[in-house]
């Protein structure tokens, strides 16, 4: 019985931690990180790293993709890619593509 109770309370604790972790929206940057935003909207973060010596390392993390699209941003490429799943006949795809500006 005690084992069940400890597992139960551990589960409840972990469930609570998981739900509170989702409310965190920003992660504070270290003071030695230089950040900015380019004219094209790309954000950058620069941090000095002593290793590897006499070399530069670049890592790009792009916040782009279909996962960020909303329903009003569906493009012709989306229609072409998923036409067989959502449309009964190829003629429907042609009609939708012609109606796009």
CSV table of C-alpha atoms in Angstrom, one decimal:
chain,number,residue,atom,x,y,z
A,1,UNK,CA,0.0,0.0,0.0
A,2,UNK,CA,2.8,2.4,0.8
A,3,UNK,CA,4.5,1.7,-2.5
A,4,UNK,CA,1.2,2.5,-4.3
A,5,UNK,CA,0.9,5.8,-2.3
A,6,UNK,CA,4.4,6.9,-3.1
A,7,UNK,CA,4.0,6.1,-6.8
A,8,UNK,CA,0.7,8.0,-6.8
A,9,UNK,CA,2.1,11.1,-5.2
A,10,UNK,CA,5.2,11.0,-7.5
A,11,UNK,CA,2.9,10.8,-10.5
A,12,UNK,CA,0.8,13.8,-9.2
A,13,UNK,CA,4.0,15.8,-8.5
A,14,UNK,CA,5.4,15.1,-12.0
A,15,UNK,CA,2.1,15.9,-13.6
A,16,UNK,CA,2.1,19.3,-11.8
A,17,UNK,CA,5.6,20.0,-12.8
A,18,UNK,CA,4.8,19.3,-16.4
A,19,UNK,CA,1.8,21.6,-16.5
A,20,UNK,CA,3.7,24.5,-14.9
A,21,UNK,CA,6.6,24.1,-17.3
A,22,UNK,CA,4.2,24.9,-20.2
A,23,UNK,CA,3.4,28.3,-18.8
A,24,UNK,CA,7.0,29.5,-19.0
A,25,UNK,CA,7.2,31.6,-22.1
A,26,UNK,CA,10.7,33.2,-22.1
A,27,UNK,CA,14.1,31.9,-21.1
A,28,UNK,CA,16.4,34.6,-19.7
A,29,UNK,CA,19.6,35.1,-21.8
A,30,UNK,CA,23.0,35.2,-20.3
A,31,UNK,CA,24.5,38.7,-19.9
A,32,UNK,CA,27.3,37.9,-22.4
A,33,UNK,CA,24.9,37.0,-25.2
A,34,UNK,CA,24.5,39.6,-27.9
A,35,UNK,CA,21.2,39.4,-29.7
A,36,UNK,CA,19.4,41.4,-32.4
A,37,UNK,CA,17.0,41.3,-35.3
A,38,UNK,CA,17.9,41.8,-39.0
A,39,UNK,CA,15.9,43.8,-41.5
A,40,UNK,CA,14.4,40.6,-42.9
A,41,UNK,CA,13.1,39.6,-39.5
A,42,UNK,CA,15.7,36.9,-38.6
A,43,UNK,CA,16.7,37.0,-35.0
A,44,UNK,CA,20.3,36.3,-34.1
A,45,UNK,CA,22.2,35.4,-30.9
A,46,UNK,CA,26.0,35.6,-30.6
A,47,UNK,CA,28.0,34.0,-27.8
A,48,UNK,CA,31.8,33.9,-27.5
A,49,UNK,CA,33.2,30.4,-27.2
A,50,UNK,CA,36.8,29.7,-26.6
A,51,UNK,CA,36.6,26.1,-27.9
A,52,UNK,CA,37.5,25.2,-30.6
A,53,UNK,CA,40.5,27.6,-30.6
A,54,UNK,CA,40.9,29.8,-33.7
A,55,UNK,CA,37.7,28.6,-35.3
A,56,UNK,CA,34.1,29.8,-35.6
A,57,UNK,CA,31.1,27.6,-35.1
A,58,UNK,CA,27.6,28.5,-36.5
A,59,UNK,CA,24.3,26.9,-35.6
A,60,UNK,CA,21.1,28.0,-37.2
A,61,UNK,CA,17.7,27.4,-35.5
A,62,UNK,CA,14.9,28.5,-37.8
A,63,UNK,CA,11.5,29.1,-36.5
A,64,UNK,CA,9.7,28.4,-39.7
A,65,UNK,CA,7.6,25.7,-41.3
A,66,UNK,CA,4.1,24.4,-41.8
A,67,UNK,CA,3.7,23.8,-38.1
A,68,UNK,CA,3.5,27.6,-37.7
A,69,UNK,CA,0.9,28.2,-40.4
A,70,UNK,CA,-2.6,29.1,-39.6
A,71,UNK,CA,-5.6,28.0,-41.7
A,72,UNK,CA,-5.7,31.3,-43.6
A,73,UNK,CA,-2.1,30.7,-44.8
A,74,UNK,CA,-2.6,27.5,-46.7
A,75,UNK,CA,-0.7,27.7,-50.0
A,76,UNK,CA,-0.9,26.0,-53.4
A,77,UNK,CA,1.9,23.7,-52.4
A,78,UNK,CA,-0.1,22.5,-49.4
A,79,UNK,CA,-3.0,21.7,-51.7
A,80,UNK,CA,-0.8,19.9,-54.2
A,81,UNK,CA,0.9,17.9,-51.4
A,82,UNK,CA,-2.3,16.7,-49.7
A,83,UNK,CA,-4.8,16.7,-52.6
A,84,UNK,CA,-5.2,13.0,-52.7
A,85,UNK,CA,-6.0,12.9,-49.0
A,86,UNK,CA,-8.6,15.7,-48.8
A,87,UNK,CA,-10.1,15.9,-52.3
A,88,UNK,CA,-12.1,13.3,-54.1
A,89,UNK,CA,-11.1,14.2,-57.7
A,90,UNK,CA,-8.1,16.0,-59.3
A,91,UNK,CA,-10.6,18.5,-60.9
A,92,UNK,CA,-11.2,19.9,-57.4
A,93,UNK,CA,-7.6,20.8,-57.0
A,94,UNK,CA,-7.5,22.5,-60.4
A,95,UNK,CA,-10.5,24.7,-59.4
A,96,UNK,CA,-8.9,25.7,-56.1
A,97,UNK,CA,-5.6,26.5,-57.8
A,98,UNK,CA,-7.2,28.7,-60.4
A,99,UNK,CA,-9.1,30.6,-57.7
A,100,UNK,CA,-5.9,31.6,-55.9
A,101,UNK,CA,-4.6,35.1,-56.8
